[in-house]
Coordinates of C-alpha atoms in Angstrom, one line a residue:
X1 CA -17.2 26.7 -33.5
X2 CA -15.1 27.9 -30.8
X3 CA -11.7 29.8 -31.5
X4 CA -8.9 28.1 -31.8
X5 CA -5.2 29.4 -30.8
X6 CA -2.9 25.8 -31.0
X7 CA 0.7 27.1 -30.2
X8 CA 3.7 25.5 -31.5
X9 CA 4.8 23.0 -28.9
X10 CA 8.6 22.1 -28.0
X11 CA 10.5 19.3 -30.0
X12 CA 10.4 16.1 -28.1
X13 CA 7.2 16.6 -26.6
X14 CA 4.4 13.9 -27.6
X15 CA 1.3 15.0 -29.9
X16 CA -0.7 15.2 -26.7
X17 CA -0.1 18.7 -25.1
X18 CA 0.3 17.7 -21.4
X19 CA 3.7 17.7 -20.1
X20 CA 5.6 18.3 -16.7
X21 CA 8.6 20.8 -16.4
X22 CA 11.2 19.9 -13.8
X23 CA 13.9 22.7 -12.7
X24 CA 16.9 21.4 -11.3
X25 CA 18.0 25.3 -10.5
X26 CA 14.8 25.1 -7.9
X27 CA 16.1 22.0 -6.4
X28 CA 19.5 23.6 -5.8
X29 CA 18.0 26.9 -4.4
X30 CA 16.1 24.8 -2.1
X31 CA 19.0 23.0 -0.9
X32 CA 20.5 26.2 0.0
X33 CA 17.6 27.4 1.8
X34 CA 17.3 24.4 4.0
X35 CA 20.8 24.5 4.9
X36 CA 20.4 28.4 6.0
X37 CA 17.8 26.3 8.7
X38 CA 20.6 24.5 10.2
X39 CA 22.0 25.8 13.4
X40 CA 24.3 28.8 13.1
X41 CA 26.2 27.7 16.0
X42 CA 28.4 25.0 16.7
X43 CA 29.2 22.1 13.9
X44 CA 26.4 22.8 11.4
X45 CA 24.7 19.0 10.9
X46 CA 25.4 17.2 7.5
X47 CA 22.4 16.8 5.2
X48 CA 21.0 13.7 3.4
X49 CA 18.9 14.6 0.5
X50 CA 16.2 12.3 0.3
X51 CA 15.7 11.4 -3.3
X52 CA 13.2 8.0 -2.6
X53 CA 10.7 7.5 -5.1
X54 CA 12.7 8.8 -8.0
X55 CA 13.4 11.9 -6.1
X56 CA 9.7 12.3 -5.2
X57 CA 8.9 12.1 -9.0
X58 CA 11.2 14.4 -10.3
X59 CA 13.7 11.8 -11.7
X60 CA 16.9 11.3 -9.8
X61 CA 18.6 11.7 -13.0
X62 CA 17.5 14.9 -14.1
X63 CA 18.1 16.6 -10.6
X64 CA 21.3 14.6 -9.4
X65 CA 23.6 17.8 -10.9
X66 CA 21.5 20.1 -8.5
X67 CA 22.2 18.1 -5.4
X68 CA 26.0 18.4 -5.6
X69 CA 25.7 20.9 -2.4
X70 CA 24.4 17.7 -0.7
X71 CA 26.3 15.8 1.9
X72 CA 24.7 12.5 0.8
X73 CA 21.6 10.9 -0.5
X74 CA 18.8 8.9 1.1
X75 CA 16.7 6.7 -0.8
X76 CA 14.3 3.4 -0.1
X77 CA 15.9 0.5 -0.8
X78 CA 19.5 -0.9 -2.3
X79 CA 18.4 -0.9 -5.9
X80 CA 17.8 2.7 -5.9
X81 CA 21.4 3.1 -4.0
X82 CA 22.9 1.2 -6.9
X83 CA 21.2 3.3 -9.5
X84 CA 22.6 6.3 -7.9
X85 CA 26.1 4.9 -8.0
X86 CA 25.6 4.3 -11.5
X87 CA 24.6 7.8 -12.2
X88 CA 27.8 9.0 -10.8
X89 CA 27.2 9.8 -7.3
X90 CA 30.3 8.9 -5.2
X91 CA 29.2 10.3 -1.9
X92 CA 27.5 8.5 1.1
X93 CA 23.9 6.9 0.6
X94 CA 21.5 6.1 3.3
X95 CA 19.1 3.2 2.7
X96 CA 16.1 3.7 4.7
X97 CA 14.7 0.2 4.2
X98 CA 17.8 -1.5 4.8
X99 CA 18.0 -5.3 4.1
X100 CA 14.1 -6.9 3.5
X101 CA 15.8 -10.4 3.2
X102 CA 19.1 -12.3 3.7
X103 CA 19.7 -12.0 -0.1
X104 CA 19.7 -8.3 0.1
X105 CA 23.2 -8.6 1.7
X106 CA 24.7 -9.9 -1.8
X107 CA 23.8 -6.3 -3.0
X108 CA 25.9 -4.5 -0.3
X109 CA 28.9 -4.4 -3.0
X110 CA 29.3 -0.6 -3.1
X111 CA 31.2 1.6 -0.8
X112 CA 29.7 4.3 1.5
X113 CA 26.3 2.7 2.1
X114 CA 24.6 3.5 5.3
X115 CA 21.8 1.1 6.3
X116 CA 18.6 1.9 8.4
X117 CA 18.1 -1.5 10.9
X118 CA 14.9 -1.5 12.2
X119 CA 14.9 -5.3 13.8
X120 CA 17.2 -7.6 15.0
X121 CA 17.0 -10.1 11.9
X122 CA 18.6 -7.5 9.8
X123 CA 21.6 -7.6 12.2
X124 CA 21.8 -11.3 12.2
X125 CA 21.6 -11.5 7.8
X126 CA 24.7 -9.0 8.2
X127 CA 26.7 -11.2 10.4
X128 CA 26.0 -14.1 8.2
X129 CA 26.6 -12.7 5.0
X130 CA 30.3 -12.6 3.1
X131 CA 30.4 -8.5 2.7
X132 CA 32.7 -7.2 0.5
X133 CA 32.1 -3.9 1.9
X134 CA 31.3 -2.9 5.7
X135 CA 28.3 -0.7 5.3
X136 CA 27.4 2.1 8.4
X137 CA 24.4 1.1 10.1
X138 CA 22.0 3.1 11.8
X139 CA 19.3 1.7 14.3
X140 CA 16.2 3.3 14.2
X141 CA 14.0 4.1 17.1
X142 CA 10.5 3.3 16.9
X143 CA 9.7 6.6 18.3
X144 CA 6.0 8.4 18.5
X145 CA 5.4 7.1 14.7
X146 CA 5.3 3.4 15.3
X147 CA 6.1 2.4 12.1
X148 CA 9.3 0.3 12.2
X149 CA 12.3 0.3 14.5
X150 CA 13.1 -0.5 18.2
X151 CA 10.9 0.1 20.9
X152 CA 12.5 1.7 24.0
X153 CA 12.8 -1.3 26.1
X154 CA 14.6 -3.1 22.9
X155 CA 17.0 -0.5 21.7
X156 CA 19.8 -0.8 23.9
X157 CA 20.3 -4.3 23.5
X158 CA 20.1 -3.8 19.2
X159 CA 23.1 -1.2 19.8
X160 CA 24.9 -3.6 22.1
X161 CA 24.7 -6.3 19.2
X162 CA 25.5 -4.2 16.5
X163 CA 28.3 -2.3 18.2
X164 CA 29.7 -6.1 18.8
X165 CA 29.6 -6.6 15.2
X166 CA 31.6 -3.3 14.3
X167 CA 34.1 -4.0 16.6
X168 CA 34.9 -7.2 14.8
X169 CA 35.1 -5.7 11.7
X170 CA 31.7 -6.9 10.2
X171 CA 30.0 -3.3 9.9
X172 CA 31.2 0.1 10.1
X173 CA 29.8 2.8 12.3
X174 CA 26.5 2.5 14.4
X175 CA 24.3 5.4 14.6
X176 CA 20.9 6.6 16.0
X177 CA 18.1 7.6 13.9
X178 CA 14.7 8.9 14.7
X179 CA 11.8 10.1 12.7
X180 CA 8.9 12.2 13.9
X181 CA 5.5 11.7 13.5
X182 CA 4.3 15.4 14.4
X183 CA 7.2 17.5 13.1
X184 CA 4.7 19.8 11.0
X185 CA 2.9 20.8 14.4
X186 CA 4.1 23.6 16.8
X187 CA 6.0 22.0 19.7
X188 CA 5.2 18.4 17.8
X189 CA 8.8 17.0 18.3
X190 CA 9.5 18.2 21.8
X191 CA 8.2 15.3 23.6
X192 CA 9.4 12.9 21.1
X193 CA 13.0 14.2 21.0
X194 CA 13.2 14.1 24.5
X195 CA 12.5 10.4 24.5
X196 CA 14.8 9.8 22.0
X197 CA 17.4 11.6 23.5
X198 CA 16.8 9.5 26.7
X199 CA 17.1 6.3 25.1
X200 CA 20.3 7.0 23.4
X201 CA 21.6 8.7 26.6
X202 CA 25.3 7.6 26.9
X203 CA 25.5 5.6 23.6
X204 CA 28.5 6.6 21.4
X205 CA 27.4 7.3 17.8
X206 CA 26.3 10.0 15.3
X207 CA 22.8 11.0 15.6
X208 CA 20.2 11.5 12.5
X209 CA 17.0 13.4 13.1
X210 CA 14.7 16.1 11.1
X211 CA 12.8 15.8 8.0
X212 CA 11.8 18.8 6.0
X213 CA 9.0 19.9 8.4
X214 CA 11.2 19.4 11.4
X215 CA 14.2 21.3 10.2
X216 CA 11.9 24.2 9.2
X217 CA 9.9 24.4 12.3
X218 CA 12.2 23.2 14.9
X219 CA 15.7 23.6 13.4
X220 CA 17.4 24.4 16.6
X221 CA 16.5 20.9 17.6
X222 CA 19.1 19.7 15.2
X223 CA 21.9 21.2 17.3
X224 CA 22.6 17.9 18.8
X225 CA 22.2 16.1 15.3
X226 CA 24.9 15.2 13.1
X227 CA 22.7 14.5 9.8
X228 CA 19.3 15.9 8.9
X229 CA 17.0 14.0 6.3
X230 CA 14.9 17.0 4.3
X231 CA 12.8 15.4 1.1
X232 CA 9.6 17.4 0.4
X233 CA 11.1 20.9 0.8
X234 CA 14.0 19.7 -1.7
X235 CA 10.9 19.6 -4.3
X236 CA 9.9 23.1 -3.4
X237 CA 6.3 22.1 -1.4
X238 CA 5.6 23.2 2.0
X239 CA 5.2 20.7 4.8
X240 CA 2.9 22.9 6.2
X241 CA -0.7 23.6 6.2
X242 CA -0.6 27.1 7.2
X243 CA 2.5 28.2 5.4
X244 CA 3.4 28.3 2.2
X245 CA 6.3 27.2 -0.1
X246 CA 6.6 31.2 -0.9
X247 CA 6.7 32.3 2.4
X248 CA 9.6 29.5 3.4
X249 CA 11.5 30.9 0.5
X250 CA 11.2 27.8 -1.6
X251 CA 10.9 27.6 -5.2
X252 CA 8.7 24.6 -6.9
X253 CA 10.8 22.4 -8.8
X254 CA 7.6 20.7 -11.1
X255 CA 5.1 22.2 -12.9
X256 CA 2.4 20.5 -14.7
X257 CA 1.2 22.0 -17.9
X258 CA -1.7 21.3 -20.4
X259 CA -4.3 23.0 -22.9
X260 CA -7.9 23.4 -23.5
X261 CA -8.6 20.7 -26.1
X262 CA -12.4 21.5 -26.2
X263 CA -15.2 24.2 -25.3
X264 CA -18.8 23.5 -24.5
X265 CA -21.6 26.1 -23.9
X266 CA -23.7 23.8 -21.1
X267 CA -27.2 25.0 -20.5
X268 CA -28.8 25.5 -17.4
X269 CA -29.8 22.3 -15.3
X270 CA -27.2 20.2 -17.2
X271 CA -24.9 18.1 -15.5
X272 CA -20.9 18.2 -16.2
X273 CA -18.6 15.0 -16.3
X274 CA -19.7 11.5 -14.8
X275 CA -22.6 11.3 -13.0
X276 CA -23.3 15.0 -13.7
X277 CA -21.7 15.6 -10.5
X278 CA -21.6 19.4 -11.3
X279 CA -25.1 20.7 -12.1
X280 CA -25.1 23.9 -14.0
X281 CA -27.3 26.6 -12.4
X282 CA -26.9 29.2 -15.5
X283 CA -25.6 28.5 -18.9
X284 CA -22.0 28.6 -18.8
X285 CA -18.7 28.0 -21.0
X286 CA -17.1 24.7 -19.8
X287 CA -13.3 24.0 -20.9
X288 CA -12.1 20.6 -21.2
X289 CA -8.5 20.1 -20.3
X290 CA -6.5 16.9 -21.5
X291 CA -5.1 15.6 -18.2
X292 CA -7.0 12.9 -15.7
X293 CA -6.5 10.3 -13.3
X294 CA -4.3 8.1 -15.7
X295 CA -1.8 11.2 -15.6
X296 CA -1.6 11.2 -11.9
X297 CA -4.0 14.0 -11.1
X298 CA -6.3 13.0 -8.4
X299 CA -9.7 11.7 -9.7
X300 CA -11.1 12.9 -6.2
X301 CA -10.3 16.4 -6.5
X302 CA -13.8 18.3 -6.2
X303 CA -15.2 21.2 -7.7
X304 CA -13.6 24.1 -7.0
X305 CA -10.1 22.8 -6.9
X306 CA -8.0 25.4 -8.6
X307 CA -6.7 25.6 -12.1
X308 CA -5.1 28.4 -14.2
X309 CA -6.1 28.7 -17.6
X310 CA -4.4 31.4 -19.9
X311 CA -3.1 33.0 -16.7
X312 CA -6.3 33.4 -14.8
X313 CA -7.5 31.4 -11.8
X314 CA -10.4 29.4 -12.2
X315 CA -12.0 26.2 -10.9
X316 CA -12.4 22.3 -11.7
X317 CA -15.9 21.3 -12.3
X318 CA -17.5 17.9 -11.9
X319 CA -15.3 14.2 -11.7
X320 CA -11.8 14.1 -13.0
X321 CA -12.0 11.6 -15.5
X322 CA -9.3 9.0 -17.1
X323 CA -8.1 11.3 -19.8
X324 CA -9.7 15.0 -19.2
X325 CA -11.4 17.0 -16.6
X326 CA -13.6 20.1 -16.9
X327 CA -13.2 24.0 -15.9
X328 CA -15.0 26.9 -15.5
X329 CA -14.5 29.5 -18.1
X330 CA -16.7 32.3 -16.5
X331 CA -13.5 34.1 -15.4
X332 CA -11.5 33.3 -18.5
X333 CA -14.4 34.6 -21.4
X334 CA -11.4 35.2 -24.0
X335 CA -10.2 31.5 -23.8
X336 CA -9.9 29.3 -26.8
X337 CA -8.8 26.2 -27.8
X338 CA -5.1 25.9 -27.4
X339 CA -5.1 28.1 -24.6
X340 CA -2.3 27.0 -21.9
X341 CA -3.7 25.7 -18.5
X342 CA -1.5 25.3 -15.4
X343 CA -2.7 22.2 -13.3
X344 CA 0.2 22.9 -10.4
X345 CA 3.8 24.6 -9.9
X346 CA 3.5 27.7 -11.4
X347 CA 1.9 30.8 -11.9
X348 CA 1.2 31.1 -8.0
X349 CA -0.6 27.8 -7.9
X350 CA 1.3 25.6 -5.7
X351 CA 1.2 21.6 -6.0
X352 CA 0.4 21.9 -1.8
X353 CA -2.8 24.1 -2.5
X354 CA -4.1 21.4 -5.2
X355 CA -3.6 18.6 -2.8
X356 CA -5.1 20.1 0.1
X357 CA -8.2 20.7 -2.2
X358 CA -8.0 17.0 -3.2
X359 CA -7.9 16.0 0.4
X360 CA -4.1 14.7 0.2
X361 CA -0.7 15.8 0.5
X362 CA 1.8 17.4 -2.0
X363 CA 4.1 14.4 -2.1
X364 CA 1.3 12.2 -3.4
X365 CA 0.6 14.2 -6.4
X366 CA 4.6 14.7 -7.0
X367 CA 5.0 11.0 -6.8
X368 CA 1.9 9.8 -8.6
X369 CA 2.7 11.6 -11.7
X370 CA 2.3 8.9 -14.5
X371 CA 4.9 7.5 -17.0
X372 CA 2.7 8.6 -19.9
X373 CA 3.0 12.4 -19.1
X374 CA 6.4 13.5 -20.7
X375 CA 8.8 15.7 -18.8
X376 CA 11.1 18.3 -20.1
X377 CA 13.8 20.2 -18.2
X378 CA 13.3 23.9 -17.3
X379 CA 15.8 26.2 -19.2
X380 CA 18.7 26.8 -17.0
X381 CA 19.2 30.2 -15.5

């Protein structure tokens, strides 16, 4: 029988020893770090803290106190904006998705809303709606990402229509917004920013650019910008493949923890996990961790994905199943049932490293954490 060391679990956690830990202090630290990346000369841009997808899986309610230093919040849709108001946020709220139908205009019942406008019909819906509040609008340029927004040849006509509505008192100020497709690359915003500036040349109104990658790699570009919109870096993950969060002086705001719940001595030639995806070359000890794809851990994470067991870095073996995964205990011969396991975000194991091993990005893991994983707040420092 393998040795057992089942530690005491904090009150409030479920019987299953899997939980995420969220650190609001880390979010506050990262916000301050991003402010330092803003241009030092002239009027520094204001900062929207992007909290869509429930603050990248961290929980808006949990981290909202840490965002007191932000100038505004950015969300995807109006329901998220209204939720922020109910939580007590009184500052501006940018709504990336704008309006999805004419009925959405009925939700514009709070002050300080800023709507991103991506097509002409949204302006028509606003013009026809009996608005109790006048939202500011930001015209999105389609740019080099070509997701939503106005193409260069349609942009000025959209601006004239929005400006006419503003003069009639139907909406508030009209601004210009761009999102870069390749901000994580050296020189990745140069051409895109130049084209954007040509499109809006001579048009009054504030400008908003720069996600986390653009701000950290091309911060000087924000000198002629009134608002920046970081997201991922607020939560302590690097947006770059070649630069770690630690190198960027960011602190991870979420960590995922579990325990060993089983130890198997597996003979040479045997397979581990579904389909025997990992074949044992020499007899070895395999640890079983209670965490699987139903918890948000990527099923496609391959053998070799890093895991920390009892403070020692080791690797995932075979396929991740719904509720558990197997890990190599060769580097951790002292491990026993109940040994702590870190899956990402602590002990030097960055979420972006795990994501890269699984062929995805950090935001995919953070936002994909399952509702069945209990979350606790880290102790305040």
